[in-house]
Tab-separated table of C-alpha atoms in Angstrom:
chain	number	residue	atom	x	y	z
A	1	MET	CA	156.953	124.548	53.675
A	2	MET	CA	156.370	122.603	56.872
A	3	ASN	CA	156.346	125.824	58.844
A	4	MET	CA	153.691	127.241	56.557
A	5	ILE	CA	151.554	124.134	56.981
A	6	ALA	CA	152.020	124.251	60.744
A	7	ARG	CA	151.058	127.924	60.842
A	8	GLY	CA	147.940	127.143	58.828
A	9	VAL	CA	146.906	124.077	60.781
A	10	ALA	CA	147.545	125.518	64.248
A	11	PRO	CA	144.621	127.972	64.189
A	12	LEU	CA	142.369	125.196	62.887
A	13	LEU	CA	143.396	122.871	65.698
A	14	ALA	CA	142.970	125.643	68.247
A	15	ALA	CA	139.470	126.382	66.956
A	16	LEU	CA	138.672	122.678	67.020
A	17	LEU	CA	139.794	122.388	70.632
A	18	LEU	CA	137.801	125.480	71.627
A	19	THR	CA	134.615	124.237	69.983
A	20	ALA	CA	135.075	120.693	71.199
A	21	CYS	CA	134.149	121.358	74.816
A	22	ALA	CA	131.898	118.348	74.761
A	23	THR	CA	129.731	119.087	77.793
A	24	PRO	CA	127.817	122.399	77.786
A	25	GLU	CA	127.694	124.405	80.985
A	26	PHE	CA	124.670	123.404	83.027
A	27	ARG	CA	122.260	126.238	83.676
A	28	GLN	CA	119.486	126.027	86.226
A	29	PRO	CA	116.172	126.511	84.395
A	30	TYR	CA	113.950	129.368	85.477
A	31	VAL	CA	110.759	128.448	87.304
A	32	GLU	CA	108.343	131.135	88.403
A	33	THR	CA	107.791	130.848	92.146
A	34	PRO	CA	105.412	132.781	94.375
A	35	ASP	CA	106.689	135.113	97.083
A	36	ALA	CA	104.623	133.252	99.657
A	37	PHE	CA	102.073	130.507	100.048
A	38	ARG	CA	98.719	132.169	99.494
A	39	GLU	CA	97.112	129.929	102.106
A	40	SER	CA	99.787	130.857	104.658
A	41	GLN	CA	98.515	134.445	104.612
A	42	THR	CA	95.091	133.550	106.011
A	43	PRO	CA	94.574	134.553	109.664
A	44	ALA	CA	93.349	131.065	110.545
A	45	LEU	CA	96.793	129.626	109.805
A	46	ALA	CA	99.060	132.438	110.963
A	47	VAL	CA	101.665	131.436	113.550
A	48	ASP	CA	103.395	134.036	115.665
A	49	GLY	CA	107.132	134.375	115.264
A	50	ILE	CA	107.385	132.435	112.006
A	51	ASP	CA	107.858	134.117	108.642
A	52	GLY	CA	107.704	131.835	105.648
A	53	ALA	CA	106.659	134.437	103.131
A	54	ARG	CA	110.064	134.974	101.530
A	55	TRP	CA	111.602	132.653	98.965
A	56	LYS	CA	115.167	132.139	97.847
A	57	PRO	CA	116.569	130.456	94.696
A	58	ALA	CA	115.931	126.733	94.962
A	59	GLN	CA	118.872	124.368	95.335
A	60	PRO	CA	118.818	120.598	95.933
A	61	ALA	CA	119.195	119.968	99.648
A	62	GLU	CA	118.789	116.225	99.855
A	63	GLN	CA	121.564	115.965	102.427
A	64	GLN	CA	119.612	117.913	105.022
A	65	PRO	CA	118.451	115.839	107.996
A	66	ARG	CA	114.820	114.848	107.715
A	67	GLY	CA	114.112	113.242	111.057
A	68	GLN	CA	111.337	110.903	112.040
A	69	TRP	CA	108.375	113.182	111.389
A	70	TRP	CA	105.826	110.567	112.430
A	71	LEU	CA	106.994	110.941	116.037
A	72	ALA	CA	105.154	114.276	116.040
A	73	PHE	CA	101.898	112.303	116.353
A	74	ASN	CA	103.084	110.727	119.619
A	75	ASP	CA	101.552	107.388	118.612
A	76	PRO	CA	103.660	104.291	119.440
A	77	ALA	CA	101.479	102.099	117.220
A	78	LEU	CA	102.117	104.361	114.214
A	79	THR	CA	105.838	104.419	114.947
A	80	ALA	CA	105.955	100.614	115.058
A	81	LEU	CA	104.096	100.331	111.749
A	82	VAL	CA	106.418	102.814	110.012
A	83	GLU	CA	109.502	100.979	111.240
A	84	GLU	CA	108.088	97.611	110.147
A	85	ALA	CA	107.208	98.927	106.690
A	86	THR	CA	110.700	100.402	106.290
A	87	VAL	CA	112.200	96.955	106.828
A	88	ASN	CA	109.735	94.792	104.901
A	89	ASN	CA	108.107	96.826	102.114
A	90	ALA	CA	108.720	95.291	98.683
A	91	ASN	CA	108.640	98.536	96.673
A	92	LEU	CA	111.269	100.039	98.951
A	93	ALA	CA	113.477	96.992	98.422
A	94	VAL	CA	113.098	97.429	94.651
A	95	ALA	CA	114.096	101.101	94.911
A	96	ALA	CA	117.121	100.182	97.039
A	97	SER	CA	118.203	97.644	94.404
A	98	ARG	CA	117.976	100.307	91.723
A	99	VAL	CA	120.236	102.558	93.776
A	100	ARG	CA	122.843	99.798	93.996
A	101	GLN	CA	122.595	99.215	90.253
A	102	ALA	CA	123.056	102.907	89.496
A	103	ARG	CA	126.051	103.126	91.809
A	104	ALA	CA	127.606	100.100	90.111
A	105	ILE	CA	127.073	101.673	86.690
A	106	ALA	CA	128.764	104.832	87.958
A	107	GLY	CA	131.675	102.675	89.088
A	108	ILE	CA	131.899	101.145	85.614
A	109	ALA	CA	132.035	104.614	84.077
A	110	GLU	CA	134.749	105.646	86.560
A	111	ALA	CA	136.853	102.691	85.403
A	112	ASP	CA	137.310	104.352	82.005
A	113	ARG	CA	139.343	107.117	83.640
A	114	ILE	CA	142.247	104.860	84.625
A	115	PRO	CA	144.524	102.669	82.483
A	116	GLN	CA	143.240	99.177	81.801
A	117	VAL	CA	145.911	96.541	82.587
A	118	GLY	CA	145.686	92.820	81.894
A	119	ILE	CA	147.842	89.748	81.942
A	120	GLY	CA	147.716	86.610	79.834
A	121	ILE	CA	149.567	83.295	79.854
A	122	GLY	CA	149.062	80.674	77.168
A	123	ALA	CA	150.416	77.831	75.114
A	124	GLN	CA	150.023	76.987	71.461
A	125	ARG	CA	150.911	74.028	69.272
A	126	ALA	CA	150.809	74.510	65.533
A	127	ARG	CA	152.009	73.098	62.240
A	128	LEU	CA	152.404	75.495	59.342
A	129	SER	CA	152.094	74.516	55.695
A	130	PRO	CA	155.169	74.844	53.436
A	131	LEU	CA	153.591	77.894	51.822
A	132	GLU	CA	153.052	79.587	55.204
A	133	SER	CA	156.634	78.711	56.152
A	134	ASN	CA	157.933	80.128	52.839
A	135	LEU	CA	159.213	76.695	51.768
A	136	ALA	CA	158.985	74.779	48.537
A	137	PRO	CA	155.806	72.753	48.022
A	138	GLY	CA	156.080	69.217	49.359
A	139	THR	CA	158.552	70.185	52.048
A	140	ASN	CA	157.844	68.357	55.250
A	141	THR	CA	157.132	70.746	58.173
A	142	GLU	CA	156.976	69.790	61.801
A	143	ALA	CA	154.598	70.845	64.510
A	144	HIS	CA	156.000	72.971	67.276
A	145	THR	CA	154.837	74.200	70.627
A	146	SER	CA	155.217	77.744	71.913
A	147	TYR	CA	154.485	79.359	75.262
A	148	ASN	CA	153.840	83.013	75.934
A	149	ALA	CA	153.199	85.411	78.777
A	150	ARG	CA	151.951	88.931	78.062
A	151	LEU	CA	151.283	92.089	80.072
A	152	SER	CA	149.097	94.615	78.262
A	153	ALA	CA	147.854	98.094	79.098
A	154	SER	CA	145.666	100.650	77.336
A	155	TYR	CA	144.458	104.134	78.155
A	156	GLU	CA	142.149	106.546	76.349
A	157	VAL	CA	143.311	110.129	76.550
A	158	ASP	CA	140.175	112.163	77.235
A	159	LEU	CA	140.932	114.905	74.716
A	160	PHE	CA	137.422	116.301	74.404
A	161	GLY	CA	135.830	115.326	77.721
A	162	ARG	CA	133.804	112.378	76.450
A	163	VAL	CA	134.909	110.085	79.270
A	164	ALA	CA	134.464	112.799	81.896
A	165	ALA	CA	130.967	113.504	80.575
A	166	GLY	CA	130.098	109.810	80.797
A	167	VAL	CA	131.278	109.724	84.397
A	168	ALA	CA	129.276	112.842	85.246
A	169	ALA	CA	126.151	111.381	83.647
A	170	ALA	CA	126.538	108.112	85.539
A	171	ARG	CA	127.063	109.955	88.825
A	172	SER	CA	123.952	112.054	88.217
A	173	ASP	CA	122.004	108.915	87.383
A	174	ALA	CA	123.113	107.401	90.677
A	175	ALA	CA	122.052	110.564	92.504
A	176	THR	CA	118.696	110.400	90.703
A	177	SER	CA	118.197	106.821	91.869
A	178	GLU	CA	119.055	107.802	95.431
A	179	ALA	CA	116.556	110.661	95.316
A	180	ASN	CA	113.932	108.327	93.871
A	181	PHE	CA	114.623	105.932	96.732
A	182	ARG	CA	114.023	108.717	99.231
A	183	SER	CA	110.849	109.617	97.362
A	184	VAL	CA	109.611	106.038	97.669
A	185	LEU	CA	110.603	106.039	101.336
A	186	LEU	CA	108.717	109.267	102.033
A	187	ALA	CA	105.686	108.017	100.110
A	188	LEU	CA	105.792	104.733	102.015
A	189	HIS	CA	105.890	106.416	105.416
A	190	ALA	CA	103.094	108.787	104.401
A	191	ASP	CA	100.978	105.952	102.978
A	192	VAL	CA	101.416	103.937	106.160
A	193	ALA	CA	100.398	106.916	108.297
A	194	GLN	CA	97.400	107.790	106.133
A	195	THR	CA	96.197	104.191	105.939
A	196	TYR	CA	96.620	103.856	109.692
A	197	PHE	CA	94.585	106.988	110.396
A	198	ARG	CA	92.001	105.944	107.816
A	199	LEU	CA	91.591	102.667	109.698
A	200	ARG	CA	91.238	104.493	112.990
A	201	ALA	CA	88.708	106.909	111.503
A	202	LEU	CA	86.682	103.987	110.157
A	203	ASP	CA	86.814	102.354	113.597
A	204	ALA	CA	85.460	105.547	115.123
A	205	GLU	CA	82.763	105.743	112.450
A	206	LEU	CA	81.868	102.101	113.063
A	207	ASP	CA	81.479	102.866	116.763
A	208	THR	CA	79.163	105.743	115.895
A	209	VAL	CA	77.070	103.586	113.567
A	210	ALA	CA	77.054	100.771	116.135
A	211	GLN	CA	75.643	103.193	118.673
A	212	THR	CA	73.011	104.212	116.130
A	213	VAL	CA	72.150	100.548	115.570
A	214	ARG	CA	71.723	100.035	119.312
A	215	LEU	CA	69.418	103.046	119.518
A	216	ARG	CA	67.440	101.757	116.541
A	217	GLU	CA	67.146	98.331	118.165
A	218	GLU	CA	65.890	99.910	121.372
A	219	SER	CA	63.499	102.030	119.345
A	220	VAL	CA	62.139	98.959	117.543
A	221	GLY	CA	61.671	97.180	120.877
A	222	VAL	CA	59.792	100.124	122.408
A	223	THR	CA	57.773	100.676	119.244
A	224	GLN	CA	56.878	96.991	119.070
A	225	ARG	CA	55.584	97.023	122.635
A	226	ARG	CA	53.539	100.156	122.027
A	227	PHE	CA	52.164	98.644	118.846
A	228	ASP	CA	51.218	95.481	120.712
A	229	LEU	CA	49.404	97.644	123.282
A	230	GLY	CA	47.597	99.524	120.559
A	231	ASP	CA	49.160	102.905	121.354
A	232	ILE	CA	50.551	103.399	117.840
A	233	GLY	CA	49.858	102.165	114.358
A	234	GLU	CA	51.826	99.822	112.143
A	235	PHE	CA	53.329	102.768	110.246
A	236	ASP	CA	55.556	103.785	113.161
A	237	LEU	CA	56.695	100.188	113.663
A	238	SER	CA	57.545	99.771	109.975
A	239	ARG	CA	59.538	103.013	109.945
A	240	ALA	CA	61.456	101.933	113.045
A	241	LYS	CA	62.346	98.592	111.449
A	242	THR	CA	63.359	100.343	108.222
A	243	GLU	CA	65.719	102.672	110.091
A	244	LEU	CA	67.227	99.697	111.954
A	245	ALA	CA	67.892	97.780	108.715
A	246	THR	CA	69.377	100.894	107.116
A	247	ALA	CA	71.763	101.458	110.036
A	248	ARG	CA	72.851	97.823	109.933
A	249	ALA	CA	73.482	98.091	106.195
A	250	GLU	CA	75.648	101.173	106.773
A	251	ALA	CA	77.654	99.257	109.376
A	252	ILE	CA	78.254	96.419	106.914
A	253	GLY	CA	79.414	98.899	104.257
A	254	LEU	CA	81.878	100.450	106.703
A	255	GLN	CA	83.197	96.999	107.570
A	256	ARG	CA	83.940	96.443	103.872
A	257	GLN	CA	85.855	99.738	103.712
A	258	ARG	CA	87.783	98.813	106.844
A	259	ALA	CA	88.730	95.415	105.419
A	260	THR	CA	90.028	97.094	102.259
A	261	SER	CA	92.127	99.557	104.275
A	262	GLU	CA	93.433	96.742	106.475
A	263	HIS	CA	94.526	94.804	103.395
A	264	ALA	CA	96.238	97.905	101.979
A	265	LEU	CA	98.145	98.355	105.245
A	266	ALA	CA	99.218	94.698	105.129
A	267	VAL	CA	100.704	95.215	101.650
A	268	LEU	CA	102.593	98.296	102.850
A	269	LEU	CA	104.000	96.236	105.717
A	270	GLY	CA	105.097	93.482	103.335
A	271	LYS	CA	102.641	90.922	104.719
A	272	PRO	CA	99.973	88.746	103.082
A	273	ALA	CA	96.573	90.353	103.581
A	274	ALA	CA	95.160	87.071	104.911
A	275	ASN	CA	97.749	86.958	107.712
A	276	TYR	CA	97.362	90.509	109.006
A	277	VAL	CA	94.752	91.726	111.466
A	278	ALA	CA	94.663	95.320	112.698
A	279	GLY	CA	92.878	95.589	116.024
A	280	PRO	CA	90.217	98.267	116.447
A	281	SER	CA	91.558	101.631	117.593
A	282	PRO	CA	89.004	104.422	117.102
A	283	LEU	CA	90.337	107.880	116.340
A	284	LEU	CA	89.019	109.803	119.318
A	285	GLY	CA	88.256	113.477	119.504
A	286	THR	CA	90.982	113.829	122.119
A	287	THR	CA	93.664	112.584	119.693
A	288	ALA	CA	96.096	115.477	119.195
A	289	MET	CA	97.376	116.358	115.732
A	290	PRO	CA	100.749	118.114	115.416
A	291	ALA	CA	100.379	121.866	114.960
A	292	ILE	CA	102.083	122.757	111.675
A	293	PRO	CA	103.453	126.319	111.328
A	294	ALA	CA	101.883	128.182	108.437
A	295	GLY	CA	104.968	130.162	107.436
A	296	LEU	CA	107.184	127.607	105.737
A	297	PRO	CA	110.623	128.427	104.276
A	298	SER	CA	111.343	127.405	100.703
A	299	SER	CA	114.186	125.202	101.877
A	300	LEU	CA	111.566	122.637	102.862
A	301	LEU	CA	110.374	122.325	99.286
A	302	GLU	CA	113.983	121.973	98.139
A	303	ARG	CA	114.187	118.812	100.205
A	304	ARG	CA	111.360	117.137	98.314
A	305	PRO	CA	113.061	114.058	96.842
A	306	ASP	CA	111.051	114.175	93.617
A	307	ILE	CA	112.389	117.676	92.889
A	308	VAL	CA	115.902	116.512	93.736
A	309	ALA	CA	115.480	113.561	91.348
A	310	ALA	CA	114.295	115.894	88.579
A	311	GLN	CA	117.304	118.151	89.215
A	312	ARG	CA	119.764	115.261	88.982
A	313	ALA	CA	118.045	113.950	85.854
A	314	MET	CA	118.620	117.338	84.193
A	315	GLU	CA	122.302	117.210	85.109
A	316	ALA	CA	122.597	113.689	83.693
A	317	SER	CA	120.912	114.740	80.435
A	318	ASN	CA	123.238	117.725	80.167
A	319	ALA	CA	126.279	115.470	80.631
A	320	ARG	CA	125.030	113.074	77.965
A	321	ILE	CA	125.151	115.898	75.450
A	322	GLY	CA	128.895	115.935	76.167
A	323	VAL	CA	129.103	112.197	75.556
A	324	ALA	CA	127.272	112.541	72.238
A	325	ARG	CA	129.392	115.489	71.120
A	326	GLY	CA	132.608	113.770	72.163
A	327	ALA	CA	131.848	110.914	69.774
A	328	MET	CA	132.183	113.358	66.857
A	329	PHE	CA	135.809	114.249	67.677
A	330	PRO	CA	139.051	112.242	67.548
A	331	ALA	CA	139.678	109.598	70.179
A	332	LEU	CA	143.257	108.825	71.194
A	333	VAL	CA	144.114	105.445	72.715
A	334	ILE	CA	147.613	104.634	73.940
A	335	SER	CA	148.456	100.950	74.301
A	336	ALA	CA	151.447	98.870	75.353
A	337	ASP	CA	152.046	95.144	75.223
A	338	GLY	CA	155.064	93.214	76.441
A	339	GLY	CA	156.077	89.697	77.391
A	340	GLY	CA	158.022	86.698	76.249
A	341	VAL	CA	157.611	83.761	73.837
A	342	GLY	CA	159.593	80.517	74.044
A	343	GLY	CA	159.554	76.910	72.977
A	344	ALA	CA	159.548	75.857	76.620
A	345	PHE	CA	157.702	77.518	79.462
A	346	SER	CA	160.993	78.193	81.255
A	347	ASP	CA	162.214	80.104	78.214
A	348	VAL	CA	159.299	82.555	78.308
A	349	PHE	CA	160.841	84.651	81.077
A	350	ARG	CA	164.364	84.829	79.593
A	351	TRP	CA	165.601	88.211	78.491
A	352	SER	CA	166.308	86.912	75.026
A	353	SER	CA	162.642	85.865	74.624
A	354	ARG	CA	161.281	89.308	75.281
A	355	SER	CA	158.987	91.157	72.900
A	356	TRP	CA	157.114	94.391	73.251
A	357	VAL	CA	155.085	96.922	71.333
A	358	ILE	CA	153.953	100.447	72.171
A	359	GLY	CA	151.501	102.349	70.051
A	360	ALA	CA	148.995	105.146	69.863
A	361	LEU	CA	145.848	105.142	67.761
A	362	ALA	CA	143.853	108.218	66.926
A	363	SER	CA	140.476	107.574	65.356
A	364	MET	CA	137.651	109.812	64.228
A	365	PRO	CA	134.441	109.151	62.335
A	366	ILE	CA	134.272	110.588	58.837
A	367	ILE	CA	131.125	109.138	57.324
A	368	ASP	CA	128.542	107.779	59.736
A	369	GLY	CA	125.307	108.548	57.937
A	370	GLY	CA	124.458	111.286	60.445
A	371	ARG	CA	124.415	108.895	63.390
A	372	ASN	CA	126.518	111.049	65.710
A	373	ARG	CA	124.776	114.278	64.738
A	374	ASN	CA	121.365	112.782	65.422
A	375	ASN	CA	122.626	111.373	68.682
A	376	VAL	CA	123.542	114.917	69.735
A	377	LEU	CA	120.090	116.144	68.718
A	378	ARG	CA	118.488	113.321	70.696
A	379	SER	CA	120.546	114.227	73.761
A	380	GLU	CA	119.592	117.883	73.491
A	381	ALA	CA	115.919	116.951	73.194
A	382	ALA	CA	116.269	114.694	76.242
A	383	LEU	CA	117.639	117.674	78.186
A	384	GLU	CA	114.632	119.764	77.148
A	385	GLU	CA	112.371	116.948	78.326
A	386	SER	CA	114.090	116.757	81.707
A	387	VAL	CA	113.837	120.542	82.111
A	388	GLY	CA	110.102	120.336	81.494
A	389	SER	CA	109.784	117.510	84.023
A	390	TYR	CA	111.701	119.562	86.597
A	391	ARG	CA	109.478	122.589	86.152
A	392	GLN	CA	106.388	120.422	86.422
A	393	SER	CA	107.699	118.821	89.629
A	394	VAL	CA	108.249	122.230	91.212
A	395	LEU	CA	104.805	123.499	90.220
A	396	VAL	CA	103.151	120.348	91.511
A	397	ALA	CA	105.042	120.699	94.786
A	398	PHE	CA	103.770	124.252	95.278
A	399	ALA	CA	100.224	123.172	94.433
A	400	GLU	CA	100.316	120.213	96.824
A	401	VAL	CA	101.431	122.417	99.718
A	402	GLU	CA	98.717	124.950	98.900
A	403	ASP	CA	96.149	122.142	98.675
A	404	SER	CA	97.109	120.751	102.061
A	405	LEU	CA	97.218	124.160	103.741
A	406	ALA	CA	93.809	125.007	102.264
A	407	GLY	CA	92.494	121.631	103.355
A	408	LEU	CA	93.627	122.145	106.941
A	409	ARG	CA	92.180	125.647	107.004
A	410	VAL	CA	88.797	124.518	105.696
A	411	LEU	CA	88.707	121.437	107.907
A	412	ALA	CA	89.477	123.541	110.971
A	413	GLY	CA	86.498	125.749	110.179
A	414	GLN	CA	84.263	122.786	109.434
A	415	SER	CA	85.245	121.045	112.645
A	416	ALA	CA	84.439	124.107	114.722
A	417	GLN	CA	81.019	124.401	113.137
A	418	ILE	CA	80.252	120.702	113.379
A	419	GLU	CA	81.094	120.681	117.080
A	420	ALA	CA	78.525	123.434	117.611
A	421	ALA	CA	76.039	121.519	115.465
A	422	LEU	CA	76.720	118.368	117.493
A	423	VAL	CA	75.733	120.090	120.741
A	424	SER	CA	72.496	121.327	119.184
A	425	ALA	CA	71.700	117.979	117.552
A	426	ARG	CA	72.116	116.109	120.832
A	427	ARG	CA	69.854	118.585	122.589
A	428	SER	CA	67.264	118.294	119.812
A	429	ALA	CA	67.309	114.494	119.921
A	430	ASP	CA	66.897	114.495	123.691
A	431	LEU	CA	63.947	116.888	123.532
A	432	ALA	CA	62.346	114.941	120.669
A	433	GLN	CA	62.560	111.709	122.670
A	434	LYS	CA	60.914	113.305	125.703
A	435	LEU	CA	58.128	114.857	123.616
A	436	TYR	CA	57.477	111.576	121.846
A	437	ASP	CA	57.397	109.627	125.102
A	438	ALA	CA	54.877	112.169	126.427
A	439	GLY	CA	52.749	111.750	123.306
A	440	ARG	CA	53.227	115.380	122.290
A	441	SER	CA	55.027	114.709	118.986
A	442	SER	CA	54.936	112.166	116.198
A	443	TYR	CA	57.379	109.362	115.627
A	444	LEU	CA	58.502	111.045	112.408
A	445	GLU	CA	59.687	114.076	114.375
A	446	LEU	CA	61.622	111.821	116.770
A	447	LEU	CA	63.074	109.889	113.853
A	448	ASP	CA	64.109	113.069	112.099
A	449	ALA	CA	65.930	114.340	115.206
A	450	GLN	CA	67.704	111.022	115.750
A	451	ARG	CA	68.673	110.742	112.103
A	452	ASN	CA	70.056	114.288	112.169
A	453	LEU	CA	72.109	113.505	115.281
A	454	ALA	CA	73.549	110.362	113.705
A	455	THR	CA	74.488	112.306	110.572
A	456	VAL	CA	76.215	115.059	112.545
A	457	GLU	CA	78.109	112.513	114.682
A	458	ARG	CA	79.353	110.673	111.602
A	459	THR	CA	80.357	113.948	109.957
A	460	ALA	CA	82.346	114.913	113.054
A	461	VAL	CA	84.165	111.582	113.004
A	462	GLN	CA	84.860	111.864	109.263
A	463	LEU	CA	86.255	115.374	109.676
A	464	ARG	CA	88.528	114.103	112.435
A	465	GLY	CA	89.926	111.491	110.062
A	466	ASP	CA	90.214	114.007	107.212
A	467	ARG	CA	92.288	116.332	109.398
A	468	ALA	CA	94.692	113.515	110.230
A	469	LEU	CA	95.031	112.498	106.575
A	470	THR	CA	95.512	116.106	105.440
A	471	THR	CA	98.143	116.698	108.117
A	472	VAL	CA	100.128	113.763	106.780
A	473	ALA	CA	99.584	115.013	103.225
A	474	LEU	CA	101.101	118.384	104.145
A	475	ILE	CA	104.118	116.724	105.715
A	476	ARG	CA	104.531	114.660	102.569
A	477	ALA	CA	104.172	117.761	100.368
A	478	LEU	CA	106.953	119.418	102.357
A	479	GLY	CA	109.248	116.434	101.898
A	480	GLY	CA	109.194	115.468	105.584
A	481	GLY	CA	111.727	117.200	107.751
A	482	TRP	CA	110.350	117.177	111.258
A	483	ASP	CA	112.690	117.885	114.134
A	484	ASN	CA	112.258	117.687	117.921
A	485	ALA	CA	108.818	116.154	117.490
A	486	GLN	CA	106.599	116.461	120.557
A	487	PRO	CA	102.946	115.635	121.210
A	488	GLY	CA	100.640	118.269	119.826
A	489	HIS	CA	103.432	120.358	118.329
A	490	ALA	CA	106.158	119.951	115.738
A	491	THR	CA	108.880	122.257	114.527
A	492	LEU	CA	110.078	122.098	110.939
A	493	VAL	CA	113.803	122.030	110.304
A	494	GLN	CA	115.000	125.378	108.964
A	495	ARG	CA	118.309	126.605	107.553
């Protein structure tokens, strides 16, 4: 009879064990990727000897060396600011704390894999009633003192991988926190660089407007003298004063923008805005930007920390399905307890006072109102959510690189055209001034030429700043990764 029962139960147990693989196999979700960056195919961005048009299956590569990409700008002031922000930024400190928390949680989960051992020593004084002592009512009982020392141990046998799945989830969570920290670090460095270049571009624009103000002041002085002599009418004088006031107003507006950028840089550096002053440092036309190769291997995108974080989050969600499924199957806990009990403390450690117990407890939920089943469904839905987030992160990464490459291409073309326009505008303004001084043209024609020159000069300065900001944006989109940085040129790390 027992053999028949065993033969009937064995297949059932085998099937249970086969279906109780708590954690499903993780499968990398499919994400459609282009064969090449579309912007990298434009002649304006082609770089000889570099082929970045071929892609390979993406894998997290957060352990690759990233390097100090900001050194490619060959700017000691920028390097000092980045280093200061790395030490003092508050958001970075918060991210670092989260990494430590996640690592500690992973350590807690790891503790479930080893036996838990404890020791206890105590004393107790008690008086039992006659009924508790199995004596006749009214019998006088005396209080007594007992001492005990116990050594206990327990261990959960991980039959269905629940504990292992919990450890895997905690490890993936820790890896997610580390990737998020690197994402904050990359964003911080990029924000510092962009804010720094924005300040320098505003300084250059302020210099341009200041020069315009000086020209307008000289124009008002000359116009005033000519008006006093009766050479011109009041109309020309009023227009000259209007242009002067307008230029001064533009300078004041730029000063407000500069103050805002200066305050933002102070926050990035972990300083009170009132205590930080950034000295003027105009972004000159001779300032070299690192030349970024157009053909970029996909391994650079793999090193984006936000994609790495999304990858680890998927792995953690997948492991949590194993935790949820494991709760539906039997749990086996083996425990042991031993020690001694005596009426005196010295008696506790005598052989005759020994006591021990060894046991095993198997438990399994039978009726839980659907709690465990719904927990599995929740975990599976969380995995679907993390897969969607991963795909979105990858698509956004591709788009950001394309945006930055397109921005650099367009800005390069704009800059070339504006330089040509600047030469013509300066020539036109010089000729207009000479014609006006000779009385052969009106003040409106001179004003129009000067206003056009000021506009072109400001546009040139703004484009210079935009190119610096877009260069940093491309580096950020690629996840950093500069190596052997040199002035005017930078080589991206490749595998």
